[in-house]
Amino acid sequence: VYQNPDLGNGDKDNSSMPQIRCSGSKGHPVVIRPWKSERVKFQFDSALAVRLSGNYVKFQGFEVEGVAQNITYKEAIANWWIGDRYYNGSGIVSTGHHVEIADNIVHDTPASGISARDGDFITIKNNIVYNCDWWTIAGSKGIGVTDAKSSDGSTTAQNIKIESNLIFNVE
């Protein structure tokens, strides 16, 4: 289990959560997954758990858990317009093109479960996403792609696939 460290004064430092910046190439993507049969779980309590930035990247086989179960309705309402990252954390967020996010379990995130942006040739498949998007003011989603952009200079983004995911209990 990879947890966000507590700095001792109640503040959390999200800078130690995975920020993965790498790129592969056509036919040779960078594949990020647990070693052999290990189970890897990221637990987070701030804006983002896993941040992927790059092209030709595959992120596969992880569990990501947020803090939505720890937040009460009263707390969420009291902090609604403040924009505190604790109430707006997303599970997996990627930017880039030729990205695949597959076979992950993402749950209890106050905001989006899985989000991709600023790219095309994006595949999000075979994930389980639940208990997400309960407390955010951002109008996010369980799984989604926003601000899709063409990677080859054409006028429209191409090949966005969201398929075979199990999504439930998402507000």
PDB file of C-alpha atoms in Angstrom:
ATOM      1  CA  VAL A   1       0.000   0.000   0.000  1.00  0.00           C
ATOM      2  CA  TYR A   2       1.395   3.392  -0.986  1.00  0.00           C
ATOM      3  CA  GLN A   3      -0.031   6.103   1.276  1.00  0.00           C
ATOM      4  CA  ASN A   4       0.258   9.835   1.200  1.00  0.00           C
ATOM      5  CA  PRO A   5       2.523  10.781   4.143  1.00  0.00           C
ATOM      6  CA  ASP A   6       1.219  12.842   7.051  1.00  0.00           C
ATOM      7  CA  LEU A   7       3.598  15.693   7.780  1.00  0.00           C
ATOM      8  CA  GLY A   8       2.686  15.693  11.458  1.00  0.00           C
ATOM      9  CA  ASN A   9       0.715  18.942  11.533  1.00  0.00           C
ATOM     10  CA  GLY A  10      -2.373  17.547   9.825  1.00  0.00           C
ATOM     11  CA  ASP A  11      -1.325  18.838   6.412  1.00  0.00           C
ATOM     12  CA  LYS A  12      -0.845  16.358   3.646  1.00  0.00           C
ATOM     13  CA  ASP A  13       1.854  16.530   1.018  1.00  0.00           C
ATOM     14  CA  ASN A  14       0.562  15.186  -2.282  1.00  0.00           C
ATOM     15  CA  SER A  15       3.874  15.798  -4.048  1.00  0.00           C
ATOM     16  CA  SER A  16       5.026  12.299  -3.083  1.00  0.00           C
ATOM     17  CA  MET A  17       2.124  10.603  -4.847  1.00  0.00           C
ATOM     18  CA  PRO A  18       3.069   9.065  -8.188  1.00  0.00           C
ATOM     19  CA  GLN A  19       3.646  11.597 -10.911  1.00  0.00           C
ATOM     20  CA  ILE A  20       4.685   9.498 -13.848  1.00  0.00           C
ATOM     21  CA  ARG A  21       6.241  11.332 -16.772  1.00  0.00           C
ATOM     22  CA  CYS A  22       7.427   9.094 -19.556  1.00  0.00           C
ATOM     23  CA  SER A  23       6.822   8.302 -23.198  1.00  0.00           C
ATOM     24  CA  GLY A  24       7.243   5.254 -25.335  1.00  0.00           C
ATOM     25  CA  SER A  25       6.958   5.124 -29.088  1.00  0.00           C
ATOM     26  CA  LYS A  26       4.659   3.625 -31.685  1.00  0.00           C
ATOM     27  CA  GLY A  27       4.736  -0.146 -31.224  1.00  0.00           C
ATOM     28  CA  HIS A  28       6.805   0.198 -28.026  1.00  0.00           C
ATOM     29  CA  PRO A  29       4.666   1.735 -25.259  1.00  0.00           C
ATOM     30  CA  VAL A  30       5.928   2.182 -21.725  1.00  0.00           C
ATOM     31  CA  VAL A  31       3.979  -0.348 -19.652  1.00  0.00           C
ATOM     32  CA  ILE A  32       3.489   0.439 -15.972  1.00  0.00           C
ATOM     33  CA  ARG A  33       2.063  -2.425 -13.909  1.00  0.00           C
ATOM     34  CA  PRO A  34       2.736  -4.298 -10.685  1.00  0.00           C
ATOM     35  CA  TRP A  35       5.636  -6.743 -10.700  1.00  0.00           C
ATOM     36  CA  LYS A  36       4.494 -10.315 -11.392  1.00  0.00           C
ATOM     37  CA  SER A  37       1.491 -11.091  -9.154  1.00  0.00           C
ATOM     38  CA  GLU A  38       2.030  -8.297  -6.628  1.00  0.00           C
ATOM     39  CA  ARG A  39      -0.960  -6.208  -5.582  1.00  0.00           C
ATOM     40  CA  VAL A  40      -0.229  -2.475  -5.490  1.00  0.00           C
ATOM     41  CA  LYS A  41      -2.646  -0.042  -3.875  1.00  0.00           C
ATOM     42  CA  PHE A  42      -2.333   3.759  -3.860  1.00  0.00           C
ATOM     43  CA  GLN A  43      -4.203   5.548  -1.068  1.00  0.00           C
ATOM     44  CA  PHE A  44      -4.514   9.301  -1.350  1.00  0.00           C
ATOM     45  CA  ASP A  45      -6.142  12.265   0.349  1.00  0.00           C
ATOM     46  CA  SER A  46      -5.476  15.235  -1.881  1.00  0.00           C
ATOM     47  CA  ALA A  47      -6.005  16.490  -5.434  1.00  0.00           C
ATOM     48  CA  LEU A  48      -4.676  13.529  -7.409  1.00  0.00           C
ATOM     49  CA  ALA A  49      -3.544  10.017  -6.671  1.00  0.00           C
ATOM     50  CA  VAL A  50      -1.826   8.927  -9.876  1.00  0.00           C
ATOM     51  CA  ARG A  51      -0.808  11.484 -12.505  1.00  0.00           C
ATOM     52  CA  LEU A  52       0.305  10.146 -15.873  1.00  0.00           C
ATOM     53  CA  SER A  53       1.905  12.488 -18.355  1.00  0.00           C
ATOM     54  CA  GLY A  54       3.265  11.158 -21.622  1.00  0.00           C
ATOM     55  CA  ASN A  55       2.573   9.428 -24.880  1.00  0.00           C
ATOM     56  CA  TYR A  56       2.432   5.728 -25.708  1.00  0.00           C
ATOM     57  CA  VAL A  57       1.857   4.733 -22.087  1.00  0.00           C
ATOM     58  CA  LYS A  58      -0.106   1.804 -20.621  1.00  0.00           C
ATOM     59  CA  PHE A  59      -1.101   1.909 -16.924  1.00  0.00           C
ATOM     60  CA  GLN A  60      -2.484  -1.440 -15.800  1.00  0.00           C
ATOM     61  CA  GLY A  61      -3.457  -3.514 -12.778  1.00  0.00           C
ATOM     62  CA  PHE A  62      -3.423  -1.123  -9.807  1.00  0.00           C
ATOM     63  CA  GLU A  63      -5.868  -0.245  -7.053  1.00  0.00           C
ATOM     64  CA  VAL A  64      -6.455   3.421  -6.193  1.00  0.00           C
ATOM     65  CA  GLU A  65      -8.408   4.415  -3.082  1.00  0.00           C
ATOM     66  CA  GLY A  66      -9.489   7.897  -2.000  1.00  0.00           C
ATOM     67  CA  VAL A  67     -11.098   9.296   1.143  1.00  0.00           C
ATOM     68  CA  ALA A  68     -14.763   9.621   0.114  1.00  0.00           C
ATOM     69  CA  GLN A  69     -15.855   7.157   2.826  1.00  0.00           C
ATOM     70  CA  ASN A  70     -14.309   9.418   5.489  1.00  0.00           C
ATOM     71  CA  ILE A  71     -16.155  12.583   4.421  1.00  0.00           C
ATOM     72  CA  THR A  72     -19.553  13.419   5.886  1.00  0.00           C
ATOM     73  CA  TYR A  73     -22.279  15.354   4.147  1.00  0.00           C
ATOM     74  CA  LYS A  74     -21.962  18.111   6.761  1.00  0.00           C
ATOM     75  CA  GLU A  75     -18.197  18.473   6.107  1.00  0.00           C
ATOM     76  CA  ALA A  76     -18.669  18.496   2.351  1.00  0.00           C
ATOM     77  CA  ILE A  77     -21.341  21.220   2.498  1.00  0.00           C
ATOM     78  CA  ALA A  78     -19.261  23.330   4.893  1.00  0.00           C
ATOM     79  CA  ASN A  79     -16.325  23.169   2.464  1.00  0.00           C
ATOM     80  CA  TRP A  80     -18.346  23.260  -0.761  1.00  0.00           C
ATOM     81  CA  TRP A  81     -17.179  26.591  -2.204  1.00  0.00           C
ATOM     82  CA  ILE A  82     -13.726  26.590  -0.641  1.00  0.00           C
ATOM     83  CA  GLY A  83     -12.343  24.153  -3.210  1.00  0.00           C
ATOM     84  CA  ASP A  84     -10.255  22.224  -0.677  1.00  0.00           C
ATOM     85  CA  ARG A  85      -8.387  19.476  -2.523  1.00  0.00           C
ATOM     86  CA  TYR A  86      -9.382  16.951   0.136  1.00  0.00           C
ATOM     87  CA  TYR A  87     -12.961  17.107  -1.192  1.00  0.00           C
ATOM     88  CA  ASN A  88     -11.965  17.177  -4.870  1.00  0.00           C
ATOM     89  CA  GLY A  89      -9.419  14.376  -5.315  1.00  0.00           C
ATOM     90  CA  SER A  90      -9.334  12.263  -8.493  1.00  0.00           C
ATOM     91  CA  GLY A  91      -7.952   8.726  -8.802  1.00  0.00           C
ATOM     92  CA  ILE A  92      -6.073   8.383 -12.107  1.00  0.00           C
ATOM     93  CA  VAL A  93      -5.561  11.401 -14.378  1.00  0.00           C
ATOM     94  CA  SER A  94      -3.622  11.197 -17.618  1.00  0.00           C
ATOM     95  CA  THR A  95      -2.522  13.698 -20.224  1.00  0.00           C
ATOM     96  CA  GLY A  96      -1.075  12.711 -23.565  1.00  0.00           C
ATOM     97  CA  HIS A  97      -1.873  10.570 -26.564  1.00  0.00           C
ATOM     98  CA  HIS A  98      -1.807   6.832 -27.184  1.00  0.00           C
ATOM     99  CA  VAL A  99      -2.619   6.141 -23.533  1.00  0.00           C
ATOM    100  CA  GLU A 100      -4.269   2.978 -22.213  1.00  0.00           C
ATOM    101  CA  ILE A 101      -5.653   2.689 -18.681  1.00  0.00           C
ATOM    102  CA  ALA A 102      -6.766  -0.889 -18.095  1.00  0.00           C
ATOM    103  CA  ASP A 103      -7.592  -3.474 -15.440  1.00  0.00           C
ATOM    104  CA  ASN A 104      -7.495  -1.075 -12.471  1.00  0.00           C
ATOM    105  CA  ILE A 105      -9.776  -0.762  -9.444  1.00  0.00           C
ATOM    106  CA  VAL A 106     -10.509   2.846  -8.505  1.00  0.00           C
ATOM    107  CA  HIS A 107     -12.816   3.672  -5.618  1.00  0.00           C
ATOM    108  CA  ASP A 108     -13.840   6.133  -2.936  1.00  0.00           C
ATOM    109  CA  THR A 109     -12.492   9.171  -4.766  1.00  0.00           C
ATOM    110  CA  PRO A 110     -14.233  12.448  -3.887  1.00  0.00           C
ATOM    111  CA  ALA A 111     -14.074  13.451  -7.586  1.00  0.00           C
ATOM    112  CA  SER A 112     -13.325  11.561 -10.825  1.00  0.00           C
ATOM    113  CA  GLY A 113     -12.284   7.940 -10.784  1.00  0.00           C
ATOM    114  CA  ILE A 114     -10.381   7.945 -14.088  1.00  0.00           C
ATOM    115  CA  SER A 115      -9.877  10.963 -16.309  1.00  0.00           C
ATOM    116  CA  ALA A 116      -7.887  11.550 -19.483  1.00  0.00           C
ATOM    117  CA  ARG A 117      -7.365  14.917 -21.141  1.00  0.00           C
ATOM    118  CA  ASP A 118      -5.425  16.776 -23.792  1.00  0.00           C
ATOM    119  CA  GLY A 119      -4.915  13.851 -26.138  1.00  0.00           C
ATOM    120  CA  ASP A 120      -6.339  11.237 -28.451  1.00  0.00           C
ATOM    121  CA  PHE A 121      -5.890   7.537 -29.122  1.00  0.00           C
ATOM    122  CA  ILE A 122      -7.019   6.944 -25.542  1.00  0.00           C
ATOM    123  CA  THR A 123      -8.373   3.611 -24.318  1.00  0.00           C
ATOM    124  CA  ILE A 124      -9.925   3.150 -20.881  1.00  0.00           C
ATOM    125  CA  LYS A 125     -11.043  -0.461 -20.497  1.00  0.00           C
ATOM    126  CA  ASN A 126     -11.720  -3.303 -18.078  1.00  0.00           C
ATOM    127  CA  ASN A 127     -11.569  -1.074 -14.986  1.00  0.00           C
ATOM    128  CA  ILE A 128     -13.798  -1.234 -11.923  1.00  0.00           C
ATOM    129  CA  VAL A 129     -14.779   2.243 -10.711  1.00  0.00           C
ATOM    130  CA  TYR A 130     -17.098   2.796  -7.761  1.00  0.00           C
ATOM    131  CA  ASN A 131     -17.990   5.201  -4.933  1.00  0.00           C
ATOM    132  CA  CYS A 132     -16.637   8.182  -6.883  1.00  0.00           C
ATOM    133  CA  ASP A 133     -17.609  11.787  -7.497  1.00  0.00           C
ATOM    134  CA  TRP A 134     -19.575  12.219  -4.266  1.00  0.00           C
ATOM    135  CA  TRP A 135     -18.205  15.476  -2.894  1.00  0.00           C
ATOM    136  CA  THR A 136     -16.558  17.546  -5.613  1.00  0.00           C
ATOM    137  CA  ILE A 137     -17.737  20.951  -6.823  1.00  0.00           C
ATOM    138  CA  ALA A 138     -15.999  20.307 -10.145  1.00  0.00           C
ATOM    139  CA  GLY A 139     -18.796  18.373 -11.879  1.00  0.00           C
ATOM    140  CA  SER A 140     -16.519  15.441 -12.635  1.00  0.00           C
ATOM    141  CA  LYS A 141     -17.265  11.822 -13.578  1.00  0.00           C
ATOM    142  CA  GLY A 142     -16.579   8.180 -12.847  1.00  0.00           C
ATOM    143  CA  ILE A 143     -14.672   7.803 -16.126  1.00  0.00           C
ATOM    144  CA  GLY A 144     -14.255  10.471 -18.760  1.00  0.00           C
ATOM    145  CA  VAL A 145     -12.175  12.191 -21.399  1.00  0.00           C
ATOM    146  CA  THR A 146     -12.032  15.982 -21.574  1.00  0.00           C
ATOM    147  CA  ASP A 147     -10.350  18.512 -23.847  1.00  0.00           C
ATOM    148  CA  ALA A 148      -9.429  15.838 -26.397  1.00  0.00           C
ATOM    149  CA  LYS A 149      -6.798  17.106 -28.831  1.00  0.00           C
ATOM    150  CA  SER A 150      -5.414  15.727 -32.049  1.00  0.00           C
ATOM    151  CA  SER A 151      -1.904  14.315 -31.806  1.00  0.00           C
ATOM    152  CA  ASP A 152      -1.236  14.322 -35.546  1.00  0.00           C
ATOM    153  CA  GLY A 153      -2.188  17.865 -36.498  1.00  0.00           C
ATOM    154  CA  SER A 154      -5.634  16.979 -37.852  1.00  0.00           C
ATOM    155  CA  THR A 155      -8.606  19.070 -36.783  1.00  0.00           C
ATOM    156  CA  THR A 156     -10.230  16.482 -34.493  1.00  0.00           C
ATOM    157  CA  ALA A 157      -9.128  14.044 -31.846  1.00  0.00           C
ATOM    158  CA  GLN A 158      -9.371  10.416 -32.897  1.00  0.00           C
ATOM    159  CA  ASN A 159      -9.923   6.995 -31.447  1.00  0.00           C
ATOM    160  CA  ILE A 160     -11.270   7.569 -27.925  1.00  0.00           C
ATOM    161  CA  LYS A 161     -12.482   4.267 -26.437  1.00  0.00           C
ATOM    162  CA  ILE A 162     -14.165   3.740 -23.076  1.00  0.00           C
ATOM    163  CA  GLU A 163     -15.236   0.102 -23.002  1.00  0.00           C
ATOM    164  CA  SER A 164     -15.931  -2.915 -20.814  1.00  0.00           C
ATOM    165  CA  ASN A 165     -15.669  -1.020 -17.512  1.00  0.00           C
ATOM    166  CA  LEU A 166     -17.808  -1.748 -14.460  1.00  0.00           C
ATOM    167  CA  ILE A 167     -18.971   1.568 -12.973  1.00  0.00           C
ATOM    168  CA  PHE A 168     -21.363   1.868 -10.051  1.00  0.00           C
ATOM    169  CA  ASN A 169     -22.352   4.160  -7.187  1.00  0.00           C
ATOM    170  CA  VAL A 170     -20.986   7.240  -8.961  1.00  0.00           C
ATOM    171  CA  GLU A 171     -22.859  10.498  -8.328  1.00  0.00           C
TER     172      GLU A 171
END
